Amino acid sequence: MFAGGYAGASGGIPGRHKSSYCPPENLQIPKPAVPSGLRKSSSSNSGKMLAMTYSDSIRSGINRYHSDQGLNQPPAKPPDPVELQRVREQRVAAQIKNMEDFLKMNGLALEECVSYQTGMKYR
């Protein structure tokens, strides 16, 4: 292919090595030990460990964060009519500016446009 070869095939950037760290897929969390004086009535789960995959633990943290965000939003205030009018005027001015720039770039006049002649915004 090229004299230097393909960089992706040689393993990346020369002089750099790839990180060998890989998070464990299963995180093993041991259950707390029961004091010798106390015994559980069921011994079927005594030897098992709680298992959760790494991706599940990340996902549960993300879901918790987003649900907290949704619950703690400030109450929505009614829109201010003066502010709405100002935003509308800004939007119309931006659309007019875009149209003027387009017409200048293409050497057209507003009177040549179909929308101007017919009174329809879109055709």
PDB file of C-alpha atoms in Angstrom, residues 2 9 13 25 27 38 42-43 53 58-59 72 78 83-84 88 90 100 103 106 108-109 112-113:
ATOM      1  CA  PHE A   2       2.153   2.919   1.248  1.00  0.00           C
ATOM      2  CA  ALA A   9      -2.377  -2.697  11.145  1.00  0.00           C
ATOM      3  CA  ILE A  13       1.215   5.019  16.950  1.00  0.00           C
ATOM      4  CA  GLU A  25     -16.588  -8.427  33.738  1.00  0.00           C
ATOM      5  CA  LEU A  27     -17.556  -7.954  40.201  1.00  0.00           C
ATOM      6  CA  LEU A  38     -26.356 -15.637  65.090  1.00  0.00           C
ATOM      7  CA  SER A  42     -31.743 -20.778  55.487  1.00  0.00           C
ATOM      8  CA  SER A  43     -28.307 -22.058  54.559  1.00  0.00           C
ATOM      9  CA  THR A  53     -21.482  -7.213  35.756  1.00  0.00           C
ATOM     10  CA  ILE A  58     -22.350   1.552  35.383  1.00  0.00           C
ATOM     11  CA  ARG A  59     -25.844   1.439  33.855  1.00  0.00           C
ATOM     12  CA  ASN A  72     -35.473  17.583  40.917  1.00  0.00           C
ATOM     13  CA  PRO A  78     -45.386  30.366  32.304  1.00  0.00           C
ATOM     14  CA  GLU A  83     -39.925  37.467  25.760  1.00  0.00           C
ATOM     15  CA  LEU A  84     -41.821  35.322  23.245  1.00  0.00           C
ATOM     16  CA  ARG A  88     -40.072  35.655  17.301  1.00  0.00           C
ATOM     17  CA  GLN A  90     -35.067  37.576  16.296  1.00  0.00           C
ATOM     18  CA  GLU A 100     -30.611  38.039   1.630  1.00  0.00           C
ATOM     19  CA  LEU A 103     -29.928  35.838  -3.011  1.00  0.00           C
ATOM     20  CA  ASN A 106     -26.621  33.418  -6.358  1.00  0.00           C
ATOM     21  CA  LEU A 108     -30.798  36.865  -7.713  1.00  0.00           C
ATOM     22  CA  ALA A 109     -33.273  39.603  -6.878  1.00  0.00           C
ATOM     23  CA  GLU A 112     -37.404  36.957  -9.267  1.00  0.00           C
ATOM     24  CA  CYS A 113     -38.337  34.516  -6.505  1.00  0.00           C
TER      25      CYS A 113
END
